[in-house]
Amino acid sequence: MHNAGSRDITFAEAVREGLDNAMERDSRVILIGEGVPDPKAIFNTTAGLRNKYGAQRVFDMPLAENGLTGVCIGAALSGMRPVMVHQRIDFALLAIDQLINNAAKWHYMFDGKASVPLVVRVIVGRGWGQGPQHSQSLQAMFSLVPGLKVVMPTTAYDAKGMLLSAIEDDNPVMFIEHRWLHQIKDNVPEESYRVPLDKAKILHEGNKVTVAAFSYMAVESLIAAKGLMAAMGIAVDVLDMRSVSQLDVASVIDSVRKTGRLIVADTAFRTGSIAGELIAKVVEQAMDLLTTKPVRVASPDHPTPTSHFMAEHYYPTPQTIADAVLDMLGADKNSDAYRKLCELLQRDGPHDTPNRSFKGPF
Amino acid sequence: MHHHALYRSMLRIRRIEEALADRYAEQEMRCPMHLCIGQEAIAVGVCAALSASDVMFSNHRAHGHYLAKGGSLNAMVAELYGRSTGCCGGRGGSMHLIDLDVGFMGATPIVAGTVPLAVGAAWAASLKKEKRVSVIFLGDGCFEEGVVHESMNFAALHKLPIVFVCENNEFSVYTHLSERQAKRPIYRIAEAHGLMTQVGNGNDVDEVLTLAKTAVQNAKHGKGPQFMEFSTYRWREHCGPDFDDHLGYRTTQEIEIGLKDCPIAKYEQRLKQSNSLSQADIDKYEVEIREEVIKSFEFALSSPKPTAMDAMERVYA
């Protein structure tokens, strides 16, 4: 996903640029969230926007997630295009009533007479003891509600393009950013462009196994895929799913037609995860294409512990994904090639930071 | 607004709801229905203070608000019958009314659910520098919901052109206010949030109108959010067409006092005493309204029925 090109910027910078482009193009776009204009600027994703667009379009927010979601819905129904930000998806749980009962339903229950063009940016935390209430990955919960669109861009390129699409979409969109993606760079054009909200993207090509992955798990899956190829000559398809609520099942089935095998890697708890839903859909529509049972790679069904001693094996890693691929293929793990793979996939630095140089904030 | 118009508007809401109640037992209006009989003066008085461009949100007991703002009667009755010509095409029923042509932005039945939306509409008006107010009708029960306090804080913080209209009928379903809230006036909560407040008799349409005019003017002239608390009485059951006094959740004496305080009868008496309304006027209004109501039922019952296929449409815009 890191193309050689003229300009590489981080995911966080791409989000900021997407907001900037949208606000420049359309005066109806307003931005609000706890900390949006503060010195930390939501991990620098909103930096400078108040200076550029003023306090009449860029707002800090009372600590009132539900009320302010309702206020933004009311503004959206009255011709504005608000973008809300929550520094953690866990905080958006306080706004569930407004998101589910009003934002998701308004267009349907009023027979299409009005719609709610609202984007809610939420960030999934991880590492440095974020713990039970700062690192949940609740995309499946939001996507079980018809009327909400839920997306999880992985690359900086998609972050910008999908944010612009989300802001221009007439529906409420939950825009889920994984905190560990924020500092990853990608080639991002300066001008405005759109990336669809309902299409998966192929990150790596192969014919042995299909790995359909969400958000940060797509990054981990790509590392696993490159390692498998380099060490063992095993080629896997890696699909970055990008959309959660409108699963691109067709792209997954296209890949499975080639591989006959499916692994879904998710950032969430295993039970009730969107990984399970994707597998269910593939089985319903194309079970005859599968040569073996599909597998979910996800987090265990318990809250994220804070202590780094307890959290050490909580998250699936590239090694977990590679092992799932090899187990599925019945490959020999007692080999020099496998030992080389393990060496390649060995983490550089502590498990609870995205990389050795990352010093926070988390 | 002319006294006759106020009187007629209240009478119209009363007669429409009575007709709905009479036909509810036929079981063709197959949705929950919350009647506002006894509370008509607040809807009528407040709406009389508004301009066509002002917007409004409401709650589960919305018929009066919708009709007083000018919402289409045909579309409302058709909605209750689940027909395609209903204001929600049959997707909403009595608890989901909308008529954007007259600024009736929507009513929904999650208690306090539309309160922040009305604040958002006022916020948008303020950001766009549009000279309009947003009105929200909310019951006494809303003050137990956190979102109301969040909404008031934001409205006051940004000095938004919104008018909160509290209809205090003292009951949440069958539970009296005294079992739900500490003993203190509701309007003081709004005052604590920095809103300008007024308190009045919600069964006196002249008083409602007077207070509402002040509130709307204040809101339109940059004085920030306005709050009015009106006392009133819900005559019939919380949900459904009947009286439910046999349940014994309120005393016979209380009910008698409540019914005696009829906003329409009191207003009729006052206007007659001042010779500004005659029995002939009343008879004329009764006939006009009856005809309009009959036609609305005919419209609804002759309207097309949506199908199960229609149910799949319009999930996304």
XYZ file of N, CA and C in Angstrom, chain B residues 107-303:
591
model
N -41.843 14.252 14.451
C -42.168 13.858 15.819
C -41.797 12.389 15.967
N -41.217 12.039 17.099
C -40.846 10.643 17.348
C -41.129 10.298 18.808
N -41.237 8.998 19.102
C -41.689 8.623 20.451
C -40.617 8.236 21.470
N -39.341 8.416 21.190
C -38.362 8.199 22.256
C -38.378 9.462 23.116
N -38.690 9.323 24.390
C -38.869 10.511 25.231
C -37.609 11.380 25.188
N -37.789 12.614 24.814
C -36.731 13.635 24.702
C -35.845 13.440 23.475
N -36.150 12.457 22.652
C -35.293 12.151 21.507
C -35.173 13.272 20.493
N -36.216 14.073 20.343
C -36.155 15.152 19.355
C -35.676 16.479 19.954
N -35.484 16.508 21.267
C -35.084 17.777 21.904
C -33.753 18.291 21.331
N -32.701 17.457 21.270
C -31.456 17.982 20.686
C -31.580 18.290 19.197
N -32.472 17.607 18.501
C -32.647 17.876 17.067
C -33.181 19.293 16.857
N -34.112 19.675 17.726
C -34.646 21.036 17.623
C -33.551 22.061 17.912
N -32.676 21.733 18.865
C -31.539 22.620 19.149
C -30.626 22.678 17.920
N -30.440 21.531 17.277
C -29.605 21.487 16.073
C -30.185 22.331 14.950
N -31.507 22.316 14.831
C -32.158 23.148 13.807
C -31.937 24.631 14.121
N -31.999 24.970 15.413
C -31.743 26.360 15.814
C -30.280 26.729 15.565
N -29.417 25.772 15.798
C -27.966 25.983 15.560
C -27.730 26.269 14.078
N -28.361 25.456 13.222
C -28.206 25.647 11.774
C -28.732 27.023 11.365
N -29.888 27.403 11.920
C -30.452 28.721 11.590
C -29.477 29.818 11.999
N -28.890 29.642 13.166
C -27.946 30.631 13.672
C -26.680 30.683 12.796
N -26.167 29.510 12.424
C -24.950 29.483 11.591
C -25.211 30.073 10.215
N -26.427 29.834 9.706
C -26.767 30.335 8.373
C -27.338 31.757 8.422
N -27.407 32.283 9.643
C -27.957 33.627 9.867
C -29.380 33.757 9.308
N -30.164 32.715 9.493
C -31.569 32.756 9.082
C -32.411 33.208 10.270
N -33.351 34.084 10.005
C -34.176 34.636 11.081
C -35.363 33.709 11.328
N -35.125 32.605 11.987
C -36.240 31.715 12.298
C -35.999 31.082 13.657
N -37.087 30.707 14.314
C -36.915 30.003 15.574
C -37.261 28.539 15.381
N -36.724 27.747 16.282
C -37.031 26.335 16.326
C -37.798 26.103 17.629
N -38.852 25.307 17.540
C -39.692 25.060 18.720
C -39.684 23.573 19.040
N -39.552 23.251 20.315
C -39.646 21.854 20.726
C -40.714 21.723 21.808
N -41.622 20.780 21.600
C -42.602 20.448 22.636
C -42.068 19.260 23.431
N -42.022 19.411 24.736
C -41.538 18.312 25.566
C -42.365 18.207 26.837
N -42.560 16.989 27.294
C -43.367 16.768 28.492
C -42.545 16.862 29.758
N -43.235 16.768 30.905
C -42.528 16.841 32.182
C -41.535 15.691 32.347
N -41.858 14.532 31.756
C -40.975 13.370 31.889
C -39.600 13.596 31.293
N -39.524 14.492 30.314
C -38.243 14.745 29.642
C -37.166 15.217 30.605
N -37.592 15.847 31.685
C -36.582 16.411 32.592
C -35.880 15.349 33.408
N -36.318 14.098 33.238
C -35.579 12.980 33.827
C -34.550 12.438 32.833
N -34.597 12.896 31.606
C -33.674 12.416 30.568
C -32.455 13.338 30.466
N -31.276 12.740 30.496
C -30.044 13.529 30.459
C -29.903 14.395 29.229
N -30.440 13.894 28.103
C -30.223 14.592 26.840
C -30.862 15.990 26.849
N -31.887 16.177 27.675
C -32.526 17.491 27.769
C -31.565 18.507 28.380
N -30.868 18.064 29.401
C -29.905 18.971 30.050
C -28.742 19.269 29.114
N -28.303 18.251 28.379
C -27.228 18.457 27.399
C -27.667 19.457 26.334
N -28.921 19.323 25.927
C -29.455 20.194 24.875
C -29.580 21.633 25.359
N -30.084 21.804 26.574
C -30.255 23.159 27.111
C -28.909 23.847 27.294
N -27.945 23.085 27.773
C -26.610 23.660 27.961
C -26.059 24.178 26.636
N -26.179 23.373 25.594
C -25.628 23.782 24.294
C -26.396 24.982 23.734
N -27.718 24.951 23.892
C -28.539 26.063 23.389
C -28.161 27.366 24.085
N -27.929 27.275 25.395
C -27.571 28.477 26.145
C -26.144 28.922 25.804
N -25.246 27.951 25.686
C -23.840 28.245 25.369
C -23.722 29.051 24.079
N -24.517 28.657 23.077
C -24.426 29.325 21.771
C -25.569 30.314 21.533
N -26.340 30.596 22.604
C -27.444 31.574 22.501
C -28.335 31.304 21.289
N -28.842 30.103 21.192
C -29.564 29.691 19.983
C -31.030 30.115 20.010
N -31.590 30.369 18.826
C -32.996 30.796 18.724
C -33.955 29.618 18.842
N -34.107 29.122 20.042
C -35.003 27.983 20.254
C -35.965 28.281 21.389
N -37.177 27.763 21.235
C -38.198 27.893 22.278
C -38.557 26.495 22.768
N -38.262 26.237 24.037
C -38.658 24.974 24.672
C -40.048 25.175 25.270
N -40.973 24.291 24.893
C -42.326 24.386 25.436
C -42.600 23.132 26.252
N -42.609 23.287 27.566
C -42.869 22.133 28.433
C -44.364 22.036 28.712
N -44.942 20.919 28.311
C -46.348 20.631 28.634
C -46.344 19.737 29.863
N -46.604 20.326 30.997
C -46.537 19.559 32.244
C -47.939 19.057 32.600
N -48.202 17.787 32.262
C -49.499 17.201 32.640
C -49.347 16.283 33.844
N -48.187 16.304 34.427
C -47.872 15.634 35.693
C -47.811 14.118 35.623
N -48.117 13.552 34.462
C -48.075 12.088 34.391
C -47.152 11.586 33.296
N -46.369 10.583 33.662
C -45.643 9.816 32.668
C -46.322 8.456 32.663
N -47.096 8.174 31.625
C -47.981 7.003 31.594
C -48.881 7.070 32.839
N -48.674 6.209 33.831
C -49.524 6.242 35.031
C -48.792 6.762 36.251
N -47.563 7.216 36.051
C -46.735 7.572 37.206
C -46.704 9.081 37.396
N -47.093 9.490 38.584
C -47.161 10.928 38.871
C -45.765 11.519 39.033
N -45.684 12.795 38.714
C -44.431 13.540 38.813
C -43.749 13.358 40.168
N -44.567 13.306 41.235
C -43.989 13.235 42.582
C -43.232 11.930 42.817
N -43.506 10.920 42.024
C -42.773 9.653 42.166
C -41.528 9.635 41.279
N -41.370 10.664 40.457
C -40.277 10.653 39.484
C -39.255 11.754 39.698
N -39.717 12.860 40.262
C -38.805 14.005 40.375
C -38.871 14.610 41.774
N -37.748 15.153 42.183
C -37.702 15.861 43.459
C -38.653 17.055 43.393
N -39.068 17.498 44.569
C -40.034 18.589 44.608
C -39.318 19.914 44.344
N -39.398 20.343 43.129
C -38.880 21.663 42.729
C -39.485 21.985 41.370
N -39.679 23.264 41.093
C -40.328 23.598 39.819
C -39.432 23.226 38.627
N -40.051 22.725 37.590
C -39.285 22.323 36.403
C -38.604 23.532 35.748
N -39.300 24.652 35.705
C -38.731 25.802 34.984
C -37.411 26.277 35.604
N -37.238 25.948 36.908
C -35.994 26.376 37.562
C -34.778 25.635 36.996
N -35.041 24.440 36.469
C -33.951 23.682 35.832
C -33.469 24.453 34.603
N -34.440 24.902 33.812
C -34.105 25.670 32.613
C -33.381 26.961 32.997
N -33.876 27.584 34.057
C -33.266 28.820 34.541
C -31.803 28.569 34.919
N -31.570 27.429 35.577
C -30.206 27.089 35.997
C -29.283 26.886 34.797
N -29.864 26.465 33.685
C -29.057 26.292 32.470
C -28.863 27.613 31.726
N -29.446 28.683 32.238
C -29.238 29.984 31.629
C -30.295 30.378 30.611
N -31.437 29.689 30.622
C -32.511 30.035 29.696
C -33.416 31.087 30.326
N -34.040 31.929 29.483
C -35.077 32.831 29.971
C -36.351 32.010 30.127
N -37.025 32.144 31.249
C -38.163 31.256 31.515
C -39.449 32.030 31.781
N -40.554 31.369 31.451
C -41.890 31.874 31.775
C -42.750 30.684 32.185
N -43.724 30.955 33.053
C -44.611 29.897 33.521
C -46.045 30.348 33.301
N -46.895 29.430 32.832
C -48.276 29.847 32.604
C -49.267 28.708 32.665
N -50.529 29.100 32.606
C -51.624 28.140 32.591
C -51.788 27.624 31.157
N -51.506 26.375 30.978
C -51.557 25.794 29.639
C -52.964 25.535 29.141
N -53.950 25.762 29.972
C -55.325 25.577 29.520
C -55.998 26.914 29.228
N -55.196 27.960 29.130
C -55.713 29.284 28.783
C -54.970 29.747 27.519
N -55.660 29.635 26.397
C -54.983 29.850 25.115
C -54.475 31.285 24.961
N -55.204 32.266 25.522
C -54.734 33.657 25.450
C -53.409 33.816 26.193
N -53.342 33.193 27.358
C -52.130 33.292 28.170
C -50.961 32.603 27.457
N -51.242 31.440 26.891
C -50.191 30.727 26.156
C -49.670 31.604 25.024
N -50.589 32.194 24.275
C -50.197 33.021 23.136
C -49.368 34.227 23.583
N -49.794 34.866 24.659
C -49.062 36.037 25.158
C -47.631 35.672 25.522
N -47.499 34.588 26.280
C -46.153 34.164 26.687
C -45.333 33.737 25.470
N -45.989 33.028 24.557
C -45.272 32.513 23.387
C -44.763 33.653 22.503
N -45.576 34.701 22.369
C -45.132 35.854 21.561
C -43.860 36.449 22.143
N -43.839 36.606 23.457
C -42.646 37.134 24.121
C -41.441 36.219 23.866
N -41.671 34.906 24.048
C -40.564 33.959 23.882
C -40.027 33.985 22.456
N -40.938 33.986 21.495
C -40.512 33.951 20.084
C -39.768 35.242 19.727
N -40.266 36.360 20.199
C -39.580 37.633 19.932
C -38.187 37.636 20.547
N -38.105 37.197 21.797
C -36.797 37.128 22.466
C -35.827 36.249 21.683
N -36.324 35.089 21.277
C -35.449 34.145 20.567
C -34.996 34.732 19.236
N -35.914 35.413 18.554
C -35.579 35.973 17.244
C -34.647 37.169 17.348
N -34.623 37.793 18.510
C -33.789 38.987 18.664
C -32.540 38.730 19.476
N -32.051 37.504 19.366
C -30.722 37.217 19.902
C -30.628 37.100 21.412
N -31.777 36.937 22.091
C -31.708 36.827 23.550
C -31.499 35.395 24.023
N -31.268 34.495 23.084
C -30.937 33.125 23.468
C -32.159 32.264 23.690
N -31.938 31.034 24.143
C -33.025 30.064 24.253
C -34.067 30.474 25.288
N -35.302 30.157 24.953
C -36.456 30.517 25.783
C -37.133 29.256 26.300
N -37.676 29.370 27.494
C -38.327 28.206 28.084
C -39.678 28.615 28.647
N -40.694 27.822 28.305
C -42.015 28.069 28.884
C -42.538 26.770 29.493
N -43.022 26.859 30.723
C -43.644 25.690 31.354
C -45.133 25.957 31.492
N -45.934 25.065 30.912
C -47.379 25.201 30.984
C -47.988 24.019 31.724
N -48.824 24.317 32.679
C -49.570 23.255 33.354
C -50.756 22.869 32.471
N -51.070 21.587 32.450
C -52.218 21.125 31.666
C -52.671 19.777 32.201
N -53.652 19.189 31.539
C -54.188 17.918 32.029
C -54.523 17.006 30.864
N -54.055 15.766 30.960
C -54.338 14.764 29.926
C -55.631 14.067 30.305
N -56.646 14.199 29.467
C -57.956 13.656 29.841
C -58.000 12.135 29.710
N -57.474 11.647 28.601
C -57.669 10.218 28.310
C -56.462 9.396 28.729
N -56.516 8.110 28.385
C -55.418 7.224 28.768
C -54.120 7.673 28.096
N -53.009 7.226 28.657
C -51.709 7.594 28.090
C -51.657 7.235 26.613
N -52.036 5.998 26.307
C -51.977 5.519 24.927
C -53.267 4.805 24.615
N -53.970 5.268 23.592
C -55.228 4.638 23.223
C -56.373 5.630 23.265
N -57.575 5.197 22.841
C -58.683 6.130 22.621
C -59.565 6.375 23.848
N -59.373 5.615 24.908
C -60.375 5.599 25.985
C -59.998 6.462 27.175
N -60.977 6.591 28.063
C -60.688 7.115 29.396
C -60.240 5.912 30.236
N -59.375 6.129 31.179
C -58.879 4.970 31.942
C -58.932 5.227 33.435
N -59.932 6.003 33.827
C -59.989 6.400 35.228
C -60.316 5.236 36.163
N -60.880 4.159 35.591
C -61.190 2.987 36.423
C -59.916 2.346 36.991
N -58.782 2.676 36.401
C -57.528 2.089 36.897
C -57.122 2.654 38.249
N -57.683 3.816 38.570
C -57.478 4.373 39.903
C -56.126 5.009 40.146
N -55.419 5.369 39.091
C -54.113 5.999 39.318
C -54.230 7.492 39.580
N -55.420 8.044 39.356
C -55.657 9.418 39.775
C -57.044 9.491 40.409
N -57.230 10.414 41.348
C -58.466 10.437 42.124
C -59.616 11.031 41.310
N -60.826 10.641 41.676
C -62.025 11.158 41.008
C -62.066 12.677 41.101
N -61.665 13.176 42.262
C -61.684 14.624 42.466
C -60.722 15.322 41.497
N -59.543 14.732 41.372
C -58.540 15.320 40.476
C -59.045 15.322 39.032
N -59.664 14.231 38.635
C -60.170 14.124 37.258
C -61.264 15.169 37.009
N -62.147 15.324 38.014
C -63.231 16.316 37.862
C -62.667 17.719 37.670
N -61.672 18.028 38.471
C -61.044 19.365 38.351
C -60.389 19.501 36.969
N -59.741 18.448 36.548
C -59.060 18.470 35.251
C -60.037 18.700 34.111
N -61.139 17.974 34.114
C -62.116 18.097 33.021
C -62.810 19.458 33.049
N -62.989 19.998 34.244
C -63.645 21.290 34.376
C -62.771 22.404 33.783
N -61.483 22.158 33.767
C -60.534 23.168 33.282
C -60.337 23.037 31.762
N -61.415 22.699 31.065
C -61.337 22.471 29.611
C -60.947 23.764 28.883
N -59.848 23.753 28.143
C -59.394 24.987 27.488
C -60.395 25.511 26.458
N -61.136 24.614 25.837
C -62.074 25.038 24.794
C -63.346 25.613 25.419
N -63.906 24.912 26.396
C -65.139 25.397 27.052
C -64.889 26.742 27.728
N -63.739 26.853 28.391
C -63.432 28.111 29.090
C -63.307 29.273 28.106
N -62.660 28.981 26.979
C -62.438 30.037 25.986
C -63.759 30.426 25.334
N -64.573 29.423 25.087
C -65.901 29.670 24.506
C -66.711 30.587 25.404
N -66.674 30.281 26.700
C -67.426 31.087 27.670
C -66.907 32.527 27.685
N -65.603 32.649 27.680
C -65.004 33.995 27.729
C -65.389 34.814 26.487
N -65.300 34.172 25.334
C -65.607 34.892 24.089
C -67.087 35.233 23.998
N -67.919 34.334 24.508
C -69.360 34.614 24.476
C -69.697 35.782 25.401
N -69.035 35.763 26.590
C -69.303 36.845 27.549
C -68.934 38.207 26.983
N -67.892 38.238 26.178
C -67.486 39.515 25.599
C -68.140 39.744 24.230
N -69.129 38.908 23.952
C -69.872 39.015 22.693
C -69.008 38.933 21.445
N -67.879 38.226 21.544
C -67.057 38.091 20.339
C -67.217 36.720 19.679
N -68.067 35.908 20.222
C -68.346 34.610 19.585
C -69.811 34.278 19.832
N -70.486 33.899 18.747
C -71.903 33.555 18.893
C -72.085 32.050 18.725
N -73.251 31.578 19.139
C -73.550 30.157 18.954
C -73.576 29.817 17.462
N -74.013 30.796 16.664
C -74.045 30.562 15.204
C -72.643 30.348 14.654
N -71.675 31.110 15.184
C -70.271 30.908 14.767
C -69.832 29.487 15.095
N -70.139 29.099 16.328
C -69.706 27.765 16.786
C -70.335 26.684 15.905
N -71.616 26.812 15.656
C -72.328 25.820 14.838
C -71.674 25.716 13.454
N -71.332 26.880 12.924
C -70.701 26.899 11.600
C -69.365 26.155 11.634
N -68.559 26.439 12.643
C -67.256 25.769 12.757
C -67.425 24.264 12.915
N -68.401 23.893 13.737
C -68.639 22.456 13.962
C -68.955 21.752 12.635
N -69.775 22.374 11.846
C -70.159 21.769 10.559
C -68.958 21.676 9.620
N -68.214 22.792 9.525
C -67.025 22.803 8.651
C -66.017 21.717 9.054
N -65.805 21.644 10.350
C -64.807 20.677 10.844
C -65.299 19.250 10.591
N -66.583 19.012 10.870
C -67.126 17.666 10.667
C -66.939 17.237 9.207
N -67.208 18.149 8.308
C -67.050 17.823 6.878
C -65.595 17.535 6.528
N -64.727 18.350 7.077
C -63.300 18.150 6.810
C -62.831 16.794 7.343
N -63.318 16.452 8.522
C -62.921 15.177 9.143
C -63.449 13.997 8.315
N -64.702 14.091 7.929
C -65.291 13.007 7.118
C -64.479 12.819 5.835
N -64.140 13.944 5.211
C -63.373 13.862 3.960
C -61.993 13.245 4.191
N -61.403 13.548 5.333
C -60.056 13.013 5.588
C -60.108 11.496 5.776
N -61.159 11.021 6.402
C -61.303 9.558 6.539
C -61.567 8.920 5.176
N -62.374 9.589 4.374
C -62.636 9.064 3.023
C -61.345 9.018 2.215
N -60.555 10.093 2.364
C -59.271 10.140 1.647
C -58.387 8.977 2.084
N -58.291 8.801 3.383
C -57.398 7.753 3.907
C -57.859 6.380 3.431
N -59.152 6.114 3.587
C -59.650 4.762 3.301
C -59.678 4.448 1.811
N -59.640 5.487 0.977
C -59.607 5.225 -0.465
C -58.180 5.306 -1.015
N -57.217 5.520 -0.133
C -55.821 5.650 -0.572
C -55.188 4.284 -0.781
